[in-house]
């Protein structure tokens, strides 16, 4: 175990999912990384294609119910800031609730799961060296390497932790304002795919719980979970 800026970092070789290892460890302010992940999970019951060489990590945090809504935004914003530091020229943006995009393509994924007690697990996958190229992906993907960022996983994680520590100390309204500056599609028509239906409307912002606000027929609907699609992808 390594101590790093207030976190305990556990490095593993191969796991099914770093989120599962985190659920077993349940130690506040700890991070688990693995070189290989054989059963990576994505949001909404999907699979996360875990190409060896990419970053797979899970953060364990004890959080009060009122802090949980902020986690998606803190972790995605910090990731975007890290990428921006490494190459300020890239077209980076954020897709609700917690995807980071480079030139509209997904470079990372975040999966937040509840652990026992008041623990939350934030699983983060970053395409550092390569990205899946399957034609049937829900979203087009990309990697840091293909965008001229050459960095090893450990150094990337250290920079990320630094940004996380800064953002964790901020209140949600500050995080929300920072996040919205990079939000893709704000003020534009988007489609949100829910479990059994699709809703089209104007993406007007996020509320104080982190719900997406969608204006449809002059009323604002608040969306708790779903997949966002833009007009052009
Ligand atoms: C998504 O965009 O659907 C979320 C993907 C989250 C992937 C990461 S990789 C590390 C951690 N372990 C997992 O099994 N999933 C997350």
XYZ file of N, CA and C and ligand atoms in Angstrom:
715
model
N 0.843 -1.207 0.000
C 0.000 0.000 0.000
C 0.877 1.255 0.000
N 0.500 2.226 -0.798
C 1.266 3.478 -0.886
C 0.378 4.610 -0.365
N 0.967 5.518 0.388
C 0.214 6.700 0.852
C 0.417 7.808 -0.161
N -0.655 8.392 -0.621
C -0.516 9.457 -1.607
C -1.565 10.539 -1.382
N -1.074 11.713 -1.019
C -1.927 12.893 -0.806
C -3.229 12.585 -0.077
N -3.097 11.908 1.057
C -4.269 11.648 1.883
C -5.044 10.387 1.506
N -4.564 9.645 0.503
C -5.247 8.418 0.078
C -4.341 7.207 0.293
N -4.945 6.055 0.553
C -4.202 4.785 0.609
C -4.397 4.091 -0.740
N -3.308 3.827 -1.416
C -3.393 3.317 -2.787
C -2.956 1.843 -2.801
N -3.854 0.969 -3.188
C -3.576 -0.468 -3.278
C -3.475 -0.863 -4.754
N -2.325 -1.444 -5.124
C -2.110 -1.814 -6.530
C -2.251 -3.319 -6.697
N -3.129 -3.748 -7.573
C -3.342 -5.177 -7.800
C -2.990 -5.534 -9.245
N -2.734 -6.823 -9.474
C -2.395 -7.257 -10.840
C -3.651 -7.445 -11.669
N -4.392 -8.490 -11.315
C -5.576 -8.802 -12.117
C -6.783 -8.965 -11.201
N -7.884 -8.361 -11.603
C -9.126 -8.485 -10.821
C -10.281 -8.699 -11.796
N -11.444 -9.081 -11.238
C -12.650 -9.088 -12.063
C -13.023 -7.637 -12.341
N -13.337 -6.932 -11.256
C -13.671 -5.508 -11.355
C -13.051 -4.801 -10.148
N -12.393 -3.676 -10.375
C -11.817 -2.941 -9.231
C -12.933 -2.488 -8.283
N -14.134 -2.266 -8.809
C -15.243 -1.875 -7.921
C -15.571 -2.994 -6.926
N -15.473 -4.249 -7.372
C -15.755 -5.359 -6.451
C -14.679 -5.446 -5.372
N -13.426 -5.235 -5.755
C -12.337 -5.254 -4.767
C -12.542 -4.117 -3.753
N -12.985 -2.978 -4.254
C -13.216 -1.823 -3.375
C -14.336 -2.131 -2.384
N -15.363 -2.829 -2.853
C -16.487 -3.173 -1.963
C -16.035 -4.112 -0.857
N -15.022 -4.929 -1.141
C -14.494 -5.838 -0.111
C -13.609 -5.076 0.872
N -12.819 -4.150 0.361
C -11.862 -3.434 1.217
C -12.555 -2.459 2.181
N -13.495 -1.697 1.644
C -14.273 -0.733 2.446
C -13.434 0.039 3.461
N -12.449 0.724 2.971
C -11.596 1.542 3.840
C -11.657 2.967 3.324
N -12.061 3.887 4.183
C -12.275 5.260 3.701
C -11.004 5.852 3.088
N -11.202 6.655 2.053
C -10.118 7.343 1.335
C -9.044 6.366 0.843
N -9.512 5.310 0.205
C -8.591 4.345 -0.394
C -8.862 4.242 -1.889
N -7.823 3.806 -2.597
C -7.921 3.652 -4.049
C -7.392 2.259 -4.401
N -8.111 1.603 -5.291
C -7.608 0.323 -5.797
C -7.370 0.472 -7.287
N -6.182 0.083 -7.751
C -5.953 0.033 -9.201
C -5.576 -1.395 -9.559
N -5.810 -1.746 -10.796
C -5.420 -3.079 -11.262
C -4.825 -2.955 -12.659
N -3.829 -3.817 -12.929
C -3.229 -3.810 -14.273
C -4.200 -4.381 -15.297
N -4.937 -5.403 -14.849
C -5.895 -6.036 -15.776
C -7.230 -6.215 -15.074
N -8.274 -6.063 -15.847
C -9.622 -6.208 -15.319
C -10.376 -7.142 -16.272
N -10.860 -8.269 -15.725
C -11.464 -9.269 -16.622
C -12.979 -9.141 -16.730
N -13.586 -8.387 -15.826
C -15.053 -8.302 -15.845
C -15.502 -6.884 -15.487
N -14.998 -5.923 -16.266
C -15.292 -4.514 -15.975
C -16.757 -4.189 -16.213
N -17.321 -3.453 -15.268
C -18.738 -3.066 -15.399
C -18.855 -1.626 -15.853
N -19.910 -1.349 -16.628
C -20.218 0.017 -17.022
C -21.533 0.448 -16.408
N -21.972 1.618 -16.735
C -23.249 2.136 -16.224
C -24.407 1.369 -16.834
N -25.515 1.340 -16.125
C -26.781 0.822 -16.600
C -26.667 -0.624 -17.108
N -25.930 -1.427 -16.340
C -25.834 -2.855 -16.627
C -24.937 -3.217 -17.802
N -24.167 -2.235 -18.291
C -23.321 -2.541 -19.442
C -21.964 -3.097 -18.997
N -21.212 -3.535 -19.983
C -19.887 -4.098 -19.777
C -18.883 -2.993 -20.102
N -17.747 -2.957 -19.405
C -16.697 -1.974 -19.738
C -15.536 -2.735 -20.371
N -15.286 -2.464 -21.611
C -14.203 -3.169 -22.312
C -12.874 -2.693 -21.717
N -12.182 -3.617 -21.056
C -10.992 -3.241 -20.283
C -9.736 -3.700 -21.016
N -9.224 -2.835 -21.863
C -8.041 -3.185 -22.648
C -6.808 -3.001 -21.765
N -5.994 -4.040 -21.697
C -4.807 -4.001 -20.859
C -3.939 -2.798 -21.233
N -3.416 -2.099 -20.224
C -2.626 -0.888 -20.486
C -3.412 0.374 -20.146
N -4.727 0.247 -20.080
C -5.539 1.404 -19.680
C -5.654 1.463 -18.150
N -6.231 2.554 -17.662
C -6.331 2.741 -16.199
C -7.685 2.247 -15.690
N -7.626 1.381 -14.690
C -8.843 0.897 -14.023
C -8.656 1.183 -12.542
N -9.492 2.039 -11.974
C -9.316 2.340 -10.557
C -10.660 2.556 -9.871
N -10.668 2.344 -8.580
C -11.879 2.578 -7.784
C -11.508 3.322 -6.521
N -12.287 4.343 -6.232
C -12.093 5.170 -5.039
C -13.150 4.796 -4.016
N -12.727 4.664 -2.760
C -13.668 4.330 -1.684
C -13.809 5.558 -0.786
N -15.045 5.977 -0.618
C -15.307 7.190 0.163
C -16.505 6.972 1.058
N -16.440 7.489 2.279
C -17.676 7.469 3.053
C -18.340 8.829 2.828
N -19.603 8.803 2.449
C -20.276 10.052 2.070
C -21.646 10.130 2.709
N -22.031 11.352 3.066
C -23.382 11.573 3.590
C -24.340 11.613 2.399
N -25.615 11.257 2.626
C -26.551 11.231 1.501
C -26.543 12.528 0.691
N -26.384 13.670 1.361
C -26.447 14.941 0.619
C -25.191 15.207 -0.220
N -24.139 14.397 -0.011
C -22.904 14.604 -0.790
C -22.857 13.725 -2.048
N -23.738 12.725 -2.108
C -23.624 11.716 -3.157
C -23.864 12.287 -4.553
N -24.843 13.198 -4.638
C -25.172 13.792 -5.944
C -23.969 14.483 -6.576
N -23.059 14.985 -5.731
C -21.925 15.754 -6.244
C -20.816 14.861 -6.805
N -20.800 13.583 -6.402
C -19.648 12.729 -6.734
C -19.397 12.627 -8.246
N -20.457 12.384 -9.009
C -20.323 12.258 -10.474
C -19.608 13.462 -11.065
N -19.997 14.643 -10.564
C -19.502 15.886 -11.147
C -18.073 16.164 -10.692
N -17.778 15.862 -9.424
C -16.410 16.056 -8.907
C -15.430 15.154 -9.672
N -15.814 13.900 -9.838
C -14.881 12.950 -10.466
C -14.722 13.195 -11.969
N -15.792 13.602 -12.654
C -15.651 13.841 -14.100
C -14.951 15.172 -14.363
N -15.293 16.198 -13.587
C -14.636 17.497 -13.765
C -13.131 17.377 -13.499
N -12.763 16.665 -12.448
C -11.329 16.515 -12.116
C -10.585 15.775 -13.226
N -11.273 14.834 -13.838
C -10.657 14.088 -14.950
C -10.440 15.015 -16.144
N -11.445 15.810 -16.430
C -11.307 16.762 -17.539
C -10.163 17.736 -17.267
N -10.069 18.232 -16.034
C -9.003 19.191 -15.705
C -7.625 18.551 -15.876
N -7.530 17.266 -15.524
C -6.247 16.560 -15.660
C -5.854 16.464 -17.134
N -6.819 16.126 -17.971
C -6.543 16.007 -19.410
C -6.175 17.374 -19.983
N -6.880 18.393 -19.530
C -6.598 19.768 -19.978
C -5.186 20.209 -19.636
N -4.731 19.827 -18.438
C -3.366 20.184 -18.026
C -2.345 19.525 -18.939
N -2.652 18.290 -19.349
C -1.683 17.533 -20.143
C -1.653 17.999 -21.599
N -2.786 18.457 -22.094
C -2.829 19.002 -23.450
C -3.962 20.030 -23.544
N -3.629 21.305 -23.297
C -4.665 22.345 -23.244
C -5.336 22.611 -24.586
N -4.775 22.057 -25.642
C -5.336 22.364 -26.973
C -6.501 21.452 -27.362
N -6.740 20.431 -26.563
C -7.779 19.468 -26.961
C -9.185 20.026 -26.743
N -10.107 19.532 -27.541
C -11.522 19.898 -27.390
C -12.148 18.901 -26.400
N -12.040 19.240 -25.102
C -12.580 18.338 -24.076
C -13.926 18.853 -23.572
N -14.825 17.938 -23.308
C -16.127 18.360 -22.782
C -16.680 17.269 -21.866
N -17.787 17.628 -21.208
C -18.402 16.711 -20.244
C -19.805 16.350 -20.706
N -20.146 15.097 -20.556
C -21.493 14.646 -20.931
C -22.163 14.132 -19.673
N -23.332 14.663 -19.381
C -24.067 14.239 -18.179
C -24.312 12.735 -18.217
N -24.175 11.997 -17.097
C -23.805 12.556 -15.805
C -22.297 12.640 -15.577
N -21.499 11.778 -16.203
C -20.084 11.799 -15.796
C -19.090 11.313 -16.840
N -19.412 11.496 -18.113
C -18.443 11.105 -19.140
C -17.557 12.277 -19.529
N -16.286 11.954 -19.817
C -15.389 12.961 -20.369
C -15.190 12.632 -21.841
N -15.327 13.654 -22.679
C -15.209 13.463 -24.123
C -14.015 14.253 -24.642
N -13.351 13.683 -25.647
C -12.368 14.453 -26.411
C -12.881 14.435 -27.839
N -13.079 15.632 -28.394
C -13.653 15.761 -29.741
C -14.901 14.880 -29.869
N -15.767 14.978 -28.884
C -17.067 14.277 -28.837
C -16.972 12.766 -28.660
N -15.779 12.241 -28.424
C -15.646 10.791 -28.233
C -15.288 10.494 -26.781
N -15.817 9.394 -26.308
C -15.670 9.069 -24.884
C -14.260 8.545 -24.566
N -13.595 9.175 -23.611
C -12.232 8.763 -23.254
C -12.221 8.055 -21.900
N -13.341 8.150 -21.170
C -13.371 7.568 -19.826
C -14.801 7.222 -19.447
N -14.914 6.443 -18.392
C -16.243 6.118 -17.873
C -16.174 6.066 -16.366
N -17.249 6.464 -15.714
C -17.311 6.472 -14.249
C -18.559 5.721 -13.809
N -18.362 4.810 -12.877
C -19.488 4.024 -12.355
C -19.509 4.164 -10.840
N -20.565 4.789 -10.322
C -20.668 4.984 -8.868
C -21.609 3.933 -8.303
N -21.134 3.206 -7.319
C -21.954 2.157 -6.710
C -21.967 2.340 -5.194
N -23.033 1.857 -4.587
C -23.156 1.951 -3.134
C -22.433 0.760 -2.513
N -21.615 1.023 -1.488
C -21.024 -0.073 -0.732
C -21.800 -0.251 0.564
N -21.281 -1.058 1.449
C -21.968 -1.238 2.740
C -21.906 0.048 3.567
N -22.851 0.222 4.472
C -22.861 1.391 5.360
C -22.964 2.669 4.546
N -22.130 3.664 4.905
C -22.217 4.909 4.130
C -21.070 5.018 3.120
N -20.536 3.866 2.707
C -19.445 3.887 1.737
C -19.955 3.948 0.302
N -19.251 4.726 -0.493
C -19.525 4.758 -1.935
C -18.256 4.408 -2.689
N -18.466 3.717 -3.801
C -17.344 3.301 -4.629
C -17.463 4.061 -5.942
N -16.402 4.780 -6.297
C -16.404 5.489 -7.574
C -15.376 4.804 -8.470
N -15.854 4.081 -9.448
C -14.975 3.350 -10.369
C -14.708 4.210 -11.597
N -13.433 4.332 -11.930
C -13.056 5.200 -13.048
C -12.194 4.409 -14.032
N -12.584 4.414 -15.269
C -11.791 3.786 -16.327
C -11.355 4.871 -17.302
N -10.053 4.917 -17.611
C -9.562 5.921 -18.562
C -8.808 5.206 -19.680
N -9.172 5.528 -20.902
C -8.481 4.951 -22.062
C -7.160 5.703 -22.244
N -6.133 5.213 -21.574
C -4.839 5.898 -21.620
C -4.119 5.543 -22.929
N -4.048 4.253 -23.209
C -3.223 3.833 -24.348
C -4.027 3.436 -25.576
N -5.223 2.887 -25.360
C -6.013 2.474 -26.533
C -7.492 2.526 -26.195
N -8.301 2.378 -27.218
C -9.754 2.444 -26.999
C -10.430 1.350 -27.808
N -11.606 0.924 -27.354
C -12.311 -0.117 -28.090
C -12.763 0.401 -29.467
N -12.702 -0.470 -30.435
C -13.055 -0.030 -31.795
C -14.249 -0.804 -32.346
N -14.920 -1.526 -31.452
C -16.082 -2.320 -31.896
C -17.115 -1.418 -32.566
N -17.679 -1.864 -33.690
C -18.640 -1.013 -34.393
C -19.962 -0.854 -33.639
N -20.248 -1.774 -32.692
C -21.552 -1.731 -32.022
C -21.531 -0.958 -30.697
N -20.482 -0.154 -30.463
C -20.426 0.612 -29.212
C -21.551 1.643 -29.169
N -22.061 1.888 -27.968
C -23.120 2.887 -27.813
C -22.587 4.286 -28.154
N -21.337 4.543 -27.747
C -20.710 5.841 -28.037
C -19.363 5.597 -28.688
N -18.973 6.521 -29.570
C -17.624 6.424 -30.150
C -16.615 6.680 -29.036
N -15.473 5.999 -29.099
C -14.504 6.201 -28.022
C -13.154 6.639 -28.576
N -12.312 7.091 -27.666
C -10.989 7.572 -28.044
C -10.030 7.299 -26.891
N -8.754 7.624 -27.085
C -7.776 7.424 -26.010
C -6.926 8.677 -25.865
N -6.194 8.750 -24.742
C -5.267 9.872 -24.564
C -4.135 9.774 -25.581
N -3.663 8.558 -25.796
C -2.489 8.388 -26.668
C -2.768 8.917 -28.074
N -3.951 8.578 -28.567
C -4.275 8.997 -29.934
C -4.421 10.520 -30.012
N -4.600 11.146 -28.847
C -4.691 12.615 -28.774
C -3.378 13.246 -28.300
N -2.294 12.539 -28.573
C -0.944 13.066 -28.302
C -0.632 13.283 -26.826
N -1.294 12.526 -25.947
C -0.890 12.571 -24.536
C -0.225 11.236 -24.217
N 1.069 11.316 -23.926
C 1.819 10.118 -23.578
C 2.111 10.187 -22.089
N 1.429 9.365 -21.324
C 1.660 9.394 -19.872
C 1.399 7.997 -19.337
N 2.151 7.610 -18.284
C 1.835 6.275 -17.762
C 0.714 6.391 -16.734
N 0.088 5.257 -16.471
C -1.125 5.254 -15.646
C -0.896 5.837 -14.258
N 0.242 5.486 -13.642
C 0.491 5.954 -12.271
C 0.629 7.480 -12.225
N 1.343 8.035 -13.198
C 1.505 9.494 -13.203
C 0.186 10.195 -13.498
N -0.607 9.592 -14.369
C -1.925 10.179 -14.640
C -2.756 10.191 -13.355
N -2.729 9.056 -12.648
C -3.527 8.955 -11.414
C -3.085 9.997 -10.384
N -1.774 10.228 -10.285
C -1.284 11.215 -9.306
C -1.824 12.613 -9.627
N -1.789 12.988 -10.899
C -2.320 14.308 -11.275
C -3.819 14.381 -11.007
N -4.495 13.268 -11.285
C -5.946 13.193 -11.073
C -6.284 13.368 -9.582
N -5.529 12.688 -8.737
C -5.769 12.776 -7.288
C -5.614 14.225 -6.809
N -4.632 14.895 -7.359
C -4.415 16.286 -6.997
C -5.643 17.145 -7.323
N -6.177 16.970 -8.522
C -7.380 17.727 -8.909
C -8.592 17.304 -8.085
N -8.678 16.015 -7.801
C -9.796 15.526 -6.981
C -9.769 16.163 -5.597
N -8.593 16.172 -4.992
C -8.478 16.745 -3.642
C -8.916 18.211 -3.629
N -8.549 18.953 -4.676
C -8.983 20.359 -4.751
C -10.496 20.453 -4.869
N -11.074 19.647 -5.745
C -12.511 19.775 -6.014
C -13.381 19.220 -4.883
N -12.880 18.191 -4.212
C -13.660 17.594 -3.109
C -13.909 18.636 -2.007
N -12.979 19.587 -1.888
C -13.122 20.575 -0.810
C -14.111 21.693 -1.174
N -14.598 21.715 -2.421
C -15.507 22.796 -2.840
C -16.965 22.415 -2.616
N -17.825 23.398 -2.500
C -19.264 23.141 -2.372
C -19.864 22.776 -3.723
N -21.064 22.175 -3.676
C -21.651 21.684 -4.928
C -21.966 22.812 -5.911
N -22.340 23.997 -5.425
C -22.711 25.037 -6.395
C -21.480 25.487 -7.188
N -20.309 25.503 -6.551
C -19.076 25.842 -7.283
C -18.737 24.744 -8.288
N -18.850 23.498 -7.840
C -18.574 22.358 -8.733
C -19.514 22.409 -9.934
N -20.781 22.658 -9.644
C -21.792 22.689 -10.708
C -21.443 23.773 -11.734
N -21.064 24.960 -11.261
C -20.715 26.044 -12.186
C -19.502 25.671 -13.036
N -18.498 25.074 -12.390
C -17.294 24.676 -13.137
C -17.650 23.600 -14.157
N -18.474 22.648 -13.738
C -18.848 21.518 -14.605
C -19.625 22.024 -15.831
N -20.573 22.949 -15.562
C -21.438 23.425 -16.655
C -20.657 24.185 -17.725
N -19.512 24.766 -17.344
C -18.690 25.483 -18.339
C -18.202 24.546 -19.435
N -18.091 23.268 -19.098
C -17.583 22.292 -20.078
C -18.682 21.357 -20.592
N -19.923 21.596 -20.154
C -20.996 20.652 -20.513
C -21.296 20.725 -22.007
N -21.282 19.584 -22.644
C -21.596 19.557 -24.073
C -23.114 19.581 -24.246
N -23.557 20.412 -25.184
C -24.979 20.416 -25.544
C -25.851 21.302 -24.670
N -25.257 22.103 -23.794
C -26.065 22.963 -22.913
C -26.834 23.975 -23.777
N -28.139 24.085 -23.534
C -28.980 24.998 -24.319
C -29.401 24.426 -25.662
N -28.994 23.193 -25.924
C -29.321 22.585 -27.220
C -30.279 21.414 -27.051
N -30.826 20.986 -28.187
C -31.730 19.838 -28.131
C -30.918 18.541 -28.003
N -31.306 17.731 -27.041
C -30.651 16.432 -26.851
C -31.724 15.346 -26.734
N -31.287 14.116 -26.839
C -32.193 12.990 -26.617
C -31.673 12.237 -25.400
N -32.566 11.927 -24.462
C -32.152 11.151 -23.295
C -32.873 9.813 -23.346
N -32.082 8.762 -23.335
C -32.652 7.426 -23.385
C -32.815 6.908 -21.953
N -34.071 6.644 -21.591
C -34.376 6.126 -20.250
C -34.623 4.623 -20.376
N -35.022 3.964 -19.299
C -35.192 2.509 -19.371
C -36.173 2.089 -20.464
N -37.325 2.762 -20.514
C -38.359 2.309 -21.453
C -38.792 3.350 -22.463
N -38.145 4.490 -22.470
C -38.570 5.537 -23.412
C -37.422 6.488 -23.704
N -37.640 7.305 -24.732
C -36.658 8.337 -25.059
C -37.336 9.678 -24.933
N -36.628 10.653 -24.380
C -37.192 11.993 -24.266
C -36.306 12.965 -25.031
N -36.952 13.848 -25.793
C -36.208 14.866 -26.524
C -36.563 16.215 -25.924
N -35.562 17.058 -25.740
C -35.839 18.387 -25.183
C -34.565 19.200 -25.142
N -34.686 20.396 -24.576
C -33.518 21.279 -24.459
C -32.843 21.020 -23.107
N -31.550 20.805 -23.182
C -30.739 20.579 -21.970
C -30.499 21.944 -21.319
N -31.225 22.222 -20.222
C -31.130 23.572 -19.637
C -30.163 23.650 -18.450
N -29.730 22.517 -17.922
C -28.775 22.565 -16.811
C -28.898 21.352 -15.916
N -28.280 21.446 -14.732
C -28.439 20.380 -13.736
C -28.951 21.028 -12.447
N -29.767 20.309 -11.708
C -30.330 20.927 -10.512
C -29.432 20.651 -9.291
N -29.904 21.038 -8.112
C -29.043 20.939 -6.929
C -28.806 19.505 -6.466
N -29.580 18.574 -7.044
C -29.316 17.155 -6.745
C -28.463 16.501 -7.829
N -28.136 17.254 -8.871
C -27.362 16.683 -9.977
C -28.230 16.079 -11.071
N -29.560 16.247 -10.956
C -30.446 15.719 -12.002
C -30.319 16.582 -13.260
N -30.456 15.938 -14.404
C -30.439 16.684 -15.668
C -31.786 17.377 -15.842
N -31.758 18.654 -16.231
C -33.012 19.379 -16.459
C -33.248 19.473 -17.967
N -34.381 18.928 -18.367
C -34.721 18.851 -19.791
C -36.030 19.599 -20.010
N -35.985 20.583 -20.906
C -37.202 21.356 -21.172
C -37.966 20.700 -22.312
N -39.156 20.208 -22.004
C -39.990 19.588 -23.025
C -41.364 20.246 -22.950
N -41.907 20.676 -24.061
C -43.231 21.327 -24.097
C -43.396 22.362 -22.989
N -42.407 23.226 -22.848
C -42.451 24.310 -21.856
C -42.528 23.875 -20.407
N -42.207 22.627 -20.141
C -42.035 22.274 -18.727
C -40.644 21.651 -18.545
N -40.123 21.775 -17.326
C -38.796 21.219 -17.065
C -38.962 19.844 -16.422
N -38.386 18.859 -17.066
C -38.394 17.518 -16.463
C -37.028 17.281 -15.846
N -37.005 16.633 -14.692
C -35.741 16.343 -14.023
C -35.431 14.860 -14.190
N -34.266 14.591 -14.732
C -33.938 13.200 -15.062
C -32.826 12.696 -14.153
N -33.108 11.565 -13.511
C -32.190 11.023 -12.515
C -31.124 10.143 -13.150
N -31.534 9.324 -14.127
C -30.544 8.474 -14.799
C -30.948 8.247 -16.248
N -29.958 8.148 -17.112
C -30.261 7.945 -18.525
C -28.998 8.120 -19.349
N -29.139 7.908 -20.656
C -28.016 8.094 -21.578
C -28.329 9.260 -22.503
N -27.398 10.197 -22.566
C -27.605 11.394 -23.382
C -27.012 11.191 -24.780
N -27.774 11.624 -25.770
C -27.282 11.618 -27.155
C -27.452 13.016 -27.732
N -26.452 13.429 -28.504
C -26.512 14.743 -29.142
C -26.995 14.585 -30.566
N -27.351 15.718 -31.170
C -27.848 15.676 -32.550
C -26.778 15.109 -33.494
N -25.585 15.716 -33.418
C -24.494 15.122 -34.199
C -23.560 14.427 -33.211
N -23.150 13.219 -33.519
C -22.252 12.517 -32.583
C -20.940 12.228 -33.291
C -19.466 3.742 -18.017
O -19.158 4.693 -18.712
O -20.376 2.961 -18.365
C -18.749 3.511 -16.726
C -17.533 2.653 -16.883
C -16.730 2.486 -15.605
C -15.525 1.601 -15.784
C -14.652 1.543 -14.572
S -13.121 0.706 -14.871
C -12.771 0.673 -13.164
C -14.077 0.384 -12.452
N -14.314 -1.052 -12.370
C -15.378 -1.425 -13.078
O -15.798 -2.602 -13.165
N -15.949 -0.369 -13.666
C -15.241 0.866 -13.345
